[in-house]
Coordinates of N, CA and C in Angstrom, one line a residue:
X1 N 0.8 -1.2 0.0 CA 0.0 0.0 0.0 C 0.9 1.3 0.0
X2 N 2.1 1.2 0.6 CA 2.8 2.2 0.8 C 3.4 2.5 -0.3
X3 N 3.5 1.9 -1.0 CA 4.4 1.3 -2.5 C 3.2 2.8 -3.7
X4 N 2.2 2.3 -3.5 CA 0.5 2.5 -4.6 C 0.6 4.2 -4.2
X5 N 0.6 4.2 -2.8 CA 0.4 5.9 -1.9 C 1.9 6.6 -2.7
X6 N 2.8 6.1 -2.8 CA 3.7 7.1 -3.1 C 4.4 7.3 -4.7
X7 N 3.4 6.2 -5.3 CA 3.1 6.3 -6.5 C 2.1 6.7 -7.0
X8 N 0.8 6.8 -6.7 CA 0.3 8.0 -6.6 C 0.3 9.2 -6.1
X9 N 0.8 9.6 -5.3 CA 1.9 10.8 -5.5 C 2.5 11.9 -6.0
X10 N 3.1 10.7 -6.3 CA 4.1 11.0 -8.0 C 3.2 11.3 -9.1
X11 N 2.3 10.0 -9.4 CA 1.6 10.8 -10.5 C 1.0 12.1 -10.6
X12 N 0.1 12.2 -9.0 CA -1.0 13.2 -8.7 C 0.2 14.6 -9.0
X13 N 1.4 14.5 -8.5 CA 2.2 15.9 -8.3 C 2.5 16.4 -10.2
X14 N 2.7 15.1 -10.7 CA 3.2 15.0 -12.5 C 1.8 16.0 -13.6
X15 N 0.9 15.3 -12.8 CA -0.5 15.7 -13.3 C -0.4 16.9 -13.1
X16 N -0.6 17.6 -12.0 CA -1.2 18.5 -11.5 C -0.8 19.5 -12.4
X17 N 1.1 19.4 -12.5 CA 1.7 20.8 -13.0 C 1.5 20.3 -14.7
X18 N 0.6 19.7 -15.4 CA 0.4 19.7 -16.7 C 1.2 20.5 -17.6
X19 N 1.8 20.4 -19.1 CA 1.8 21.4 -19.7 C 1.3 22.5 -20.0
X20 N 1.0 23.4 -20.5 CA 0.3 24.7 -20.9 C 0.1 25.4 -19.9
X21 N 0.7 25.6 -18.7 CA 0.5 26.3 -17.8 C -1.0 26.5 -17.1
X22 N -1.9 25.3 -16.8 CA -2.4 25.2 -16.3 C -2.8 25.8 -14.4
X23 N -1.1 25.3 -14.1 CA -0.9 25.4 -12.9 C -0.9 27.1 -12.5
X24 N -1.2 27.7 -13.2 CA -1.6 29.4 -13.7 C -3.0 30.0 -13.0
X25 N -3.9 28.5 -13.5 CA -5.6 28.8 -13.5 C -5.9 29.1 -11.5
X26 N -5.0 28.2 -10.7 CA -5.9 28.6 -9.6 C -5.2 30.2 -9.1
X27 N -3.8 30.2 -9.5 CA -3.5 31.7 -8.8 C -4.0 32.1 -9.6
X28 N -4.8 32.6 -11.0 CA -5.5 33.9 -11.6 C -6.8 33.6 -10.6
X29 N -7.4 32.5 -10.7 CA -8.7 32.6 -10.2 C -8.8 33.5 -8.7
X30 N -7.4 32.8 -8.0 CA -7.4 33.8 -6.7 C -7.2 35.3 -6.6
X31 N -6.3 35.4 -7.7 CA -6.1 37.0 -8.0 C -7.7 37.7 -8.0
X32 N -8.4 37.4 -9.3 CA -9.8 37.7 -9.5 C -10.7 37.6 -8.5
X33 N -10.8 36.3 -8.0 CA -12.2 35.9 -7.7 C -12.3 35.5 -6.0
X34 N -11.1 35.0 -5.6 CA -10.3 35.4 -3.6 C -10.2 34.0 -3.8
X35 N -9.9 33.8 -2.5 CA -9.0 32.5 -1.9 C -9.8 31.3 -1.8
X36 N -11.2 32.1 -1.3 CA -12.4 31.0 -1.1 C -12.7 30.3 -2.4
X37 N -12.6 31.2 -3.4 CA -13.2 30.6 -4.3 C -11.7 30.0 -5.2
X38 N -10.3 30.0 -4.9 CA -9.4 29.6 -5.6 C -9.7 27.7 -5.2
X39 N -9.5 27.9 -3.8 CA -9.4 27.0 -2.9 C -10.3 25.9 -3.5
X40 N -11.6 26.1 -3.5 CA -13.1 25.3 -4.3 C -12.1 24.7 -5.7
X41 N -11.6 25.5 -6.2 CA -11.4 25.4 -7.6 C -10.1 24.5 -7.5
X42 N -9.1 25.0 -6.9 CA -8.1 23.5 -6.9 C -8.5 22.3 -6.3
X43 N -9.7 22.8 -5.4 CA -10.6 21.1 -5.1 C -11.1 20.3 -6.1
X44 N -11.4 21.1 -6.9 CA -12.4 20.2 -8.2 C -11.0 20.0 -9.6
X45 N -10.4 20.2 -9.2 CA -9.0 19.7 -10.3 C -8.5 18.8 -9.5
X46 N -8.5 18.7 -8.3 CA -8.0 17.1 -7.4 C -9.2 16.3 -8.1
X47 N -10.0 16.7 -7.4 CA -11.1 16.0 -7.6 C -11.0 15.0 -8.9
X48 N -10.9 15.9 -10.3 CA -11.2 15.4 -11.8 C -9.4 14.8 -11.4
X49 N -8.2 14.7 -11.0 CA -7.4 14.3 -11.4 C -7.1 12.6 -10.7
X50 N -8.1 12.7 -9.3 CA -9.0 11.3 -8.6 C -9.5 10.4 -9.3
X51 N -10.3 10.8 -9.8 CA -11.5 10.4 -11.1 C -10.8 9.4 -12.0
X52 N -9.6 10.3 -12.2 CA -9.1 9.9 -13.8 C -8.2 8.8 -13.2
X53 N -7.4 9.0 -12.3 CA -6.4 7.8 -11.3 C -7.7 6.9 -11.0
X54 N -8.9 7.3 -10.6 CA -9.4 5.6 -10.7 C -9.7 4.7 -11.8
X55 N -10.1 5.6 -12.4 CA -9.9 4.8 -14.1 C -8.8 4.1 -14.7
X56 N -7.8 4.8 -14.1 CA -6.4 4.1 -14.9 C -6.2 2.8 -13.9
X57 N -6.8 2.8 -12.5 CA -6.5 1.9 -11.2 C -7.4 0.9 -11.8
X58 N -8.4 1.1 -12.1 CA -9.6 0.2 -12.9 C -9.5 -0.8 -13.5
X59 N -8.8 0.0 -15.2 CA -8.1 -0.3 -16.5 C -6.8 -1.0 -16.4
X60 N -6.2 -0.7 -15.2 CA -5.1 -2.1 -14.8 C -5.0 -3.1 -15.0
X61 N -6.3 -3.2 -13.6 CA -6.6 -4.6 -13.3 C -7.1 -4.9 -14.1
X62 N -7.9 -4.4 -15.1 CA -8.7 -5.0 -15.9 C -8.0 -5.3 -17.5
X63 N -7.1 -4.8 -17.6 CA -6.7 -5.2 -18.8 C -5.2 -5.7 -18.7
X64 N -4.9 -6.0 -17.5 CA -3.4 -6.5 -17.8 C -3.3 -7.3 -18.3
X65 N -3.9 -8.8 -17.9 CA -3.6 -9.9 -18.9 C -3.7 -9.8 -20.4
X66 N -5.0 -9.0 -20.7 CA -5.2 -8.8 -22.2 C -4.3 -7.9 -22.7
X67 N -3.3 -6.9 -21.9 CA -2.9 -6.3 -23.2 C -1.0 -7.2 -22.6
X68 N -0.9 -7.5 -21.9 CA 0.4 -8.5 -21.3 C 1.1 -8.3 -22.6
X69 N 0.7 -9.5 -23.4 CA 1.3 -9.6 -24.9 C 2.1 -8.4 -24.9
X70 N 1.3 -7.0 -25.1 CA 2.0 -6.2 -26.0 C 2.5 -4.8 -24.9
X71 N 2.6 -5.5 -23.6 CA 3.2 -4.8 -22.4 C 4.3 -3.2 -23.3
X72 N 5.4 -3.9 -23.9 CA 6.5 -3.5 -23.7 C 6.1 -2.4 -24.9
X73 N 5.5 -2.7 -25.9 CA 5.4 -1.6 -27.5 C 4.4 -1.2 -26.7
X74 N 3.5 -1.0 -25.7 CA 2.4 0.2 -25.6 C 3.4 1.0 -24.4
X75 N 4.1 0.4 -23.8 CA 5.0 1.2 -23.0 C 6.0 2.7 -23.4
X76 N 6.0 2.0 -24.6 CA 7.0 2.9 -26.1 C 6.0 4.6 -26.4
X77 N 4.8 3.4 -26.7 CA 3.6 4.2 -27.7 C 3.3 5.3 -26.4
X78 N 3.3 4.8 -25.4 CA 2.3 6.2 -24.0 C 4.1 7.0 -24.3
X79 N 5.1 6.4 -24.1 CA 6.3 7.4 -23.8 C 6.2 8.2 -25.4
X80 N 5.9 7.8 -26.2 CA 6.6 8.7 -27.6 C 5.3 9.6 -28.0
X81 N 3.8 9.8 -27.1 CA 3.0 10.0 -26.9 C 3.5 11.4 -26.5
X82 N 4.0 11.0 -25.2 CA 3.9 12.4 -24.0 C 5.4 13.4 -24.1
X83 N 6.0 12.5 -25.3 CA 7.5 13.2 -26.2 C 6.8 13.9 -26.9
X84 N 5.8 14.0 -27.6 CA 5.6 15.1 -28.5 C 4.8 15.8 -27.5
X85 N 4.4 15.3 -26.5 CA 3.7 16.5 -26.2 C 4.2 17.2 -25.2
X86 N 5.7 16.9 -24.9 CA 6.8 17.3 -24.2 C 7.6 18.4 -25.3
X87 N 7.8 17.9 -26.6 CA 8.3 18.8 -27.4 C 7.6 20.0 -27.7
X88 N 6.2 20.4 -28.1 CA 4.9 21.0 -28.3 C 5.6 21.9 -27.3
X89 N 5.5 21.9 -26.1 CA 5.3 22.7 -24.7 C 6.8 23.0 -24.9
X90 N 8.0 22.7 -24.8 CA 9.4 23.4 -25.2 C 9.4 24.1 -26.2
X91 N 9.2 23.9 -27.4 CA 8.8 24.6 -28.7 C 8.1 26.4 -28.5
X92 N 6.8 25.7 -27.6 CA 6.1 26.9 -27.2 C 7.0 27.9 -26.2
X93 N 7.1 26.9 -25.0 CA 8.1 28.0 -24.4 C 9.2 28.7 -25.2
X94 N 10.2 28.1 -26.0 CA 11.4 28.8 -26.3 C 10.8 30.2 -27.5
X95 N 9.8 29.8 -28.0 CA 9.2 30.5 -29.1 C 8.0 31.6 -29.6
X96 N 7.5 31.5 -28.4 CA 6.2 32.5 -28.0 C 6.2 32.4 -26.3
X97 N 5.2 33.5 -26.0 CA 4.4 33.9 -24.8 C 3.6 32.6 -24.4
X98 N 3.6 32.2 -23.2 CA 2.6 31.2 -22.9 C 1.1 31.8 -23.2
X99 N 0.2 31.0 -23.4 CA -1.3 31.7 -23.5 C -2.3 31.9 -22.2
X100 N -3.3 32.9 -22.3 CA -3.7 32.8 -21.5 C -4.3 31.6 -20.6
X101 N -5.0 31.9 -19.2 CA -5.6 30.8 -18.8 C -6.7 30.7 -18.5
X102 N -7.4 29.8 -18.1 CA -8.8 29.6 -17.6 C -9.2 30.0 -16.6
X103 N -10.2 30.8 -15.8 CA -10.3 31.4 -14.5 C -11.7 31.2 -14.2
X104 N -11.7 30.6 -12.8 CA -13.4 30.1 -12.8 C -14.2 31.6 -13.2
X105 N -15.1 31.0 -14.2 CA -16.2 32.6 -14.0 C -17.2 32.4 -12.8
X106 N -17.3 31.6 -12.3 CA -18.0 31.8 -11.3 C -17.8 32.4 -9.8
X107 N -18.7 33.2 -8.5 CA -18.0 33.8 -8.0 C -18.3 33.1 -6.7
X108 N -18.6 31.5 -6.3 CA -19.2 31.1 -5.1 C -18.4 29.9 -5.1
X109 N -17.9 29.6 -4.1 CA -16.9 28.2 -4.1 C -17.3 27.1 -4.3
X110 N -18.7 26.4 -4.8 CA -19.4 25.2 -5.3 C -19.7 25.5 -6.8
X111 N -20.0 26.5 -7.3 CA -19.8 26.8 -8.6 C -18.1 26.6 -9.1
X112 N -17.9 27.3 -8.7 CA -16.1 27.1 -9.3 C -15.6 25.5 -8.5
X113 N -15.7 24.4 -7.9 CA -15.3 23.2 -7.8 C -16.1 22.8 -8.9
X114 N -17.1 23.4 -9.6 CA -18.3 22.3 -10.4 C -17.4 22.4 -11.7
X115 N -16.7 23.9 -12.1 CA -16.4 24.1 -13.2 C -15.4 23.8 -13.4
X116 N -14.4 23.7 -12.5 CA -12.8 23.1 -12.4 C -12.5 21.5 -12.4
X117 N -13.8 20.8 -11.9 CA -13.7 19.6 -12.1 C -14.2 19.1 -13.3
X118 N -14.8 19.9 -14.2 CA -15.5 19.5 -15.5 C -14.3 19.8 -16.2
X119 N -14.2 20.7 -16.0 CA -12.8 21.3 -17.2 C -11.5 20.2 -16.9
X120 N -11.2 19.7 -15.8 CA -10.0 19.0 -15.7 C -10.6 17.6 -16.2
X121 N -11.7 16.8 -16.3 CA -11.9 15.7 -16.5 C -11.4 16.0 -18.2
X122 N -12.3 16.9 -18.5 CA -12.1 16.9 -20.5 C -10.9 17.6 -20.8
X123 N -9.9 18.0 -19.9 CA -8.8 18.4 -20.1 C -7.8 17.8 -21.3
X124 N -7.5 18.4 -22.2 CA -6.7 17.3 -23.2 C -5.6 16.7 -22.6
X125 N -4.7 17.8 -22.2 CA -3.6 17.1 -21.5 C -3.7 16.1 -20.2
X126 N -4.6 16.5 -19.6 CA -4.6 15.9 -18.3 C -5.9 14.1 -19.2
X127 N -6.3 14.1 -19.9 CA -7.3 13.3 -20.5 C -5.6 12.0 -21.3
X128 N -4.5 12.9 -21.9 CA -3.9 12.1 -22.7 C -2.5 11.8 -21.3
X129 N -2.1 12.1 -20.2 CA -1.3 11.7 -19.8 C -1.9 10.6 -18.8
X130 N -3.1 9.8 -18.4 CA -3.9 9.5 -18.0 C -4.4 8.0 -19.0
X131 N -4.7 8.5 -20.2 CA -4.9 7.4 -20.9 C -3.0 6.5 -21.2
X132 N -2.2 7.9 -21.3 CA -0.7 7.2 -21.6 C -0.6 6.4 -20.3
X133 N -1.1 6.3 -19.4 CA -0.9 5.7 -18.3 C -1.5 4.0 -17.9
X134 N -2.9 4.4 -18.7 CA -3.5 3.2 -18.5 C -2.7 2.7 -19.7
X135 N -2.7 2.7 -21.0 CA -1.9 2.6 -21.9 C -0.9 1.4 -21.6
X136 N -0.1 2.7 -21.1 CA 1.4 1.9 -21.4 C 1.9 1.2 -20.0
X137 N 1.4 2.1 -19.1 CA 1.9 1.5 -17.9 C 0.6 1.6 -16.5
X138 N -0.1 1.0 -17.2 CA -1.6 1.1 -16.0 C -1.1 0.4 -14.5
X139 N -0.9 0.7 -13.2 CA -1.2 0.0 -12.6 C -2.0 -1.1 -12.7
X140 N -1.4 -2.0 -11.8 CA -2.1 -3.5 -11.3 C -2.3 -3.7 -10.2
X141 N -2.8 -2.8 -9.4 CA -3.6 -2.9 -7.8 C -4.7 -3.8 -7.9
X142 N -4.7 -4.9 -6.6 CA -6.2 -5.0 -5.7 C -6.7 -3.6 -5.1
X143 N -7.9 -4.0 -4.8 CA -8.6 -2.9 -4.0 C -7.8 -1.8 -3.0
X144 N -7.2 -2.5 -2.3 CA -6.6 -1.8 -1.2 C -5.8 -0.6 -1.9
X145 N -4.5 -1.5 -2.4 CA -3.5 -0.6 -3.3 C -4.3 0.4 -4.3
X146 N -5.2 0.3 -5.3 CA -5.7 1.1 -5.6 C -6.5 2.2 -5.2
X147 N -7.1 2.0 -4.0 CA -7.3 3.2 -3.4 C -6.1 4.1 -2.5
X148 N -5.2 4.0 -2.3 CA -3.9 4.0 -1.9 C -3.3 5.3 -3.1
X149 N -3.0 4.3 -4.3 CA -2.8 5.2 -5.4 C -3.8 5.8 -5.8
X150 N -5.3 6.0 -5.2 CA -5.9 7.3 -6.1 C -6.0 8.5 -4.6
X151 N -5.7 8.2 -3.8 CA -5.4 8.9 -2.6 C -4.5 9.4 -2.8
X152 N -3.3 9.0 -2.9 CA -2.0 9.4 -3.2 C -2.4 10.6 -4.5
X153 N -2.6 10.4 -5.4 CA -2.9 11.5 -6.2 C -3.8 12.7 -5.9
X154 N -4.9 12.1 -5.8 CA -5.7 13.4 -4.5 C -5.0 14.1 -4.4
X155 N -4.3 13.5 -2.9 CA -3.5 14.6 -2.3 C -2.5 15.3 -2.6
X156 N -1.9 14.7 -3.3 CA -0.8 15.7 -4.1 C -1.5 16.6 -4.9
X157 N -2.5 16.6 -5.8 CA -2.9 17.9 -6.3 C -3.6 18.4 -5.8
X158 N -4.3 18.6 -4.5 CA -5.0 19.0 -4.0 C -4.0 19.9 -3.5
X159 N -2.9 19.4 -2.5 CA -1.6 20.3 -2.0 C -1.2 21.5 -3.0
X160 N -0.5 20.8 -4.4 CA -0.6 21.8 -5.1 C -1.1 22.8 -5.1
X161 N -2.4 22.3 -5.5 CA -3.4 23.5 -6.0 C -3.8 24.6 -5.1
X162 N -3.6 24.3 -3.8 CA -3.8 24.6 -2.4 C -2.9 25.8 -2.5
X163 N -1.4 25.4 -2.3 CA -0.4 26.1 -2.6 C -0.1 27.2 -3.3
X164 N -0.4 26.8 -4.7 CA -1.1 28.3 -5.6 C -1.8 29.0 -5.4
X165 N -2.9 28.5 -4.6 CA -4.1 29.1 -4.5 C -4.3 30.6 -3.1
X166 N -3.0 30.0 -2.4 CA -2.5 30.5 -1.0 C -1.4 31.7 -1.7
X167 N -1.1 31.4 -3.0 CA 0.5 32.2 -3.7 C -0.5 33.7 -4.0
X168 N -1.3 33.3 -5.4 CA -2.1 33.9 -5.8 C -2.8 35.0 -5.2
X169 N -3.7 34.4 -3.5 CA -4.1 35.6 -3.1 C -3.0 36.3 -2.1
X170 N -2.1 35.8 -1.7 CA -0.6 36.7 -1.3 C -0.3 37.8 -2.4
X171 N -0.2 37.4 -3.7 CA 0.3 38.6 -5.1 C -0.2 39.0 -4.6
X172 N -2.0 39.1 -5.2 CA -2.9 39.8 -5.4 C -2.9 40.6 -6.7
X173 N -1.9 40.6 -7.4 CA -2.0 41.2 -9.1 C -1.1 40.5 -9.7
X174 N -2.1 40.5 -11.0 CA -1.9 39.4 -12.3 C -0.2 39.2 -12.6
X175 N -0.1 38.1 -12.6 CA 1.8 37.5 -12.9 C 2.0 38.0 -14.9
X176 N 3.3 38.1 -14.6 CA 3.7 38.9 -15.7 C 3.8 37.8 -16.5
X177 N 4.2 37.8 -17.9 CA 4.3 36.6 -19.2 C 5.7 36.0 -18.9
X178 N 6.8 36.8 -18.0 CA 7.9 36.0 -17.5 C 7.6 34.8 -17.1
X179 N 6.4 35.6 -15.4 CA 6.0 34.1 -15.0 C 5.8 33.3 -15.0
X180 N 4.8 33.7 -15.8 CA 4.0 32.6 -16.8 C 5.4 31.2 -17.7
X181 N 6.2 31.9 -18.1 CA 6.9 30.9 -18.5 C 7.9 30.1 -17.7
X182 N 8.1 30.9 -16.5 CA 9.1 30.1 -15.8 C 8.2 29.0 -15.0
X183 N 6.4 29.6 -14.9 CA 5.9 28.0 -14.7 C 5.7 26.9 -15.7
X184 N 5.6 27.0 -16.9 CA 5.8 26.4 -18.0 C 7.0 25.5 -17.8
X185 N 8.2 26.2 -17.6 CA 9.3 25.7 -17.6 C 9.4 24.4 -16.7
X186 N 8.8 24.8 -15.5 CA 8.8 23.5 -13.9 C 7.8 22.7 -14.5
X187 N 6.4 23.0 -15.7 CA 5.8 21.7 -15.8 C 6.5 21.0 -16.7
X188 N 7.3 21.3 -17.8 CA 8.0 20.7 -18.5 C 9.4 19.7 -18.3
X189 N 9.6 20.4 -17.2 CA 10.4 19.2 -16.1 C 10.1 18.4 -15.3
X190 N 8.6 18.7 -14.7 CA 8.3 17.0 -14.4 C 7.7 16.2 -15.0
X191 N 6.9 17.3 -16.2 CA 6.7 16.1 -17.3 C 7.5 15.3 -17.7
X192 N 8.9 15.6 -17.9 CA 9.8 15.1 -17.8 C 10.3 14.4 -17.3
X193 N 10.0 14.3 -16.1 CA 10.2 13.1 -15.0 C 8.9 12.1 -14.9
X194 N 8.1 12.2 -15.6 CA 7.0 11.3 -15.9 C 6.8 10.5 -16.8
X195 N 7.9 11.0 -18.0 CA 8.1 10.6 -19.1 C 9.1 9.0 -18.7
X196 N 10.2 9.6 -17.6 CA 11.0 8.8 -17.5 C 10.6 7.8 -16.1
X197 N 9.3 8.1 -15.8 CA 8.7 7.0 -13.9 C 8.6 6.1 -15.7
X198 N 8.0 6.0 -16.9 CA 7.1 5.6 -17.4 C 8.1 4.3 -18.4
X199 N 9.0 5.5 -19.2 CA 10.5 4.7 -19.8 C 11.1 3.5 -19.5
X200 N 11.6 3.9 -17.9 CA 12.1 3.3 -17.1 C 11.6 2.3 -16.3
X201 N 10.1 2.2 -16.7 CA 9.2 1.0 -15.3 C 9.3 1.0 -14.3
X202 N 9.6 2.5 -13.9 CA 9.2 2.6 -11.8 C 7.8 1.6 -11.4
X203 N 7.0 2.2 -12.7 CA 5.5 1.8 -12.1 C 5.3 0.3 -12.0
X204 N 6.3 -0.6 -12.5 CA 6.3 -2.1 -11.9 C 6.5 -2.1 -10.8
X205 N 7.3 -1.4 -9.9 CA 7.8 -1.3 -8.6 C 6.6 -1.3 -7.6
X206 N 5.3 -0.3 -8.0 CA 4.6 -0.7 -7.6 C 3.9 -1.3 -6.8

């Protein structure tokens, strides 16, 4: 169990800081909209990043034997997957301004959890690092370990998000396009380190 909890974790922390600067949306939201309502809003991106870790916890168990055979080429296919979408996000960074972000419109903290967990479930990036997961390297938990690792993820993006969300209403005025890229930059490095839990088969360790 302790193995699942600090593997999900890892994933939940990998998730959270997505490419495109995502990790942007709860400090604007707090800039705009306050803490109460940042706070809601990095709840419901745990929340959708929970969701998606139980699906992949699911899709483990459920397809290991059947996809066994071709373990090692879908392990390739999720890594050469999240390389381009590792290259995409370098590219952008070295070459343009990061784009803007998403900021709950809503101004009551059950509104903005409703809209932050909708948007992170259909999230592309967060939708394709998730499927590369079940993919190429799904966990294989029983019950126990699987709730372990979707706990483990929880909590790491909920911390995150928490974090920003505590940064944001500290500013209190909007981060410059610097910023903006030097967080780019930190997601692109642990993408980077997620590329390589995935390469490398930490997640058999499991």
């Amino acid at each position: 169990m302790l193995d699942a909890l600090l593997a999900g974790l890892f994933v939940g922390l990998s998730v959270a800081v997505l490419v495109g600067a995502p990790a942007m949306t709860v400090m604007e939201t707090a800039i705009q909209r306050g803490r109460r309502v940042a706070l809601a809003a990095g709840g419901g991106i745990a929340s959708g990043d929970a969701l998606w870790a139980a699906v992949a916890a699911g899709a483990g168990l459920a397809l290991s034997r059947l996809l066994a055979p071709w373990a090692t080429a879908l392990q390739w296919i999720a890594v050469g997957v999240l390389a381009v979408f590792l290259a995409l996000a370098v590219r952008e960074l070295v070459h343009r301004d990061t784009p803007g972000v998403v900021v709950a419109l809503a101004v009551s903290p059950l509104s903005a959890y409703s809209e932050f967990l909708v948007h992170t479930l259909r999230h592309p990036a967060t939708v394709l690092c998730f499927m590369s997961l079940i993919v190429g390297a799904a966990p294989r938990y029983g019950a126990a370990d699987a709730a372990s690792f979707v706990g483990g993820v929880f909590l790491a993006s909920l911390a995150w998000q928490w974090v920003l969300a505590f940064a944001g209403a500290r500013r209190g005025r909007p981060f410059s396009g610097r910023a903006r890229r030097v967080v780019l930059a930190l997601d692109c490095v642990v993408l980077g380190l997620f590329i390589a839990y995935i390469a490398l088969g930490f997640y058999r360790a499991a």
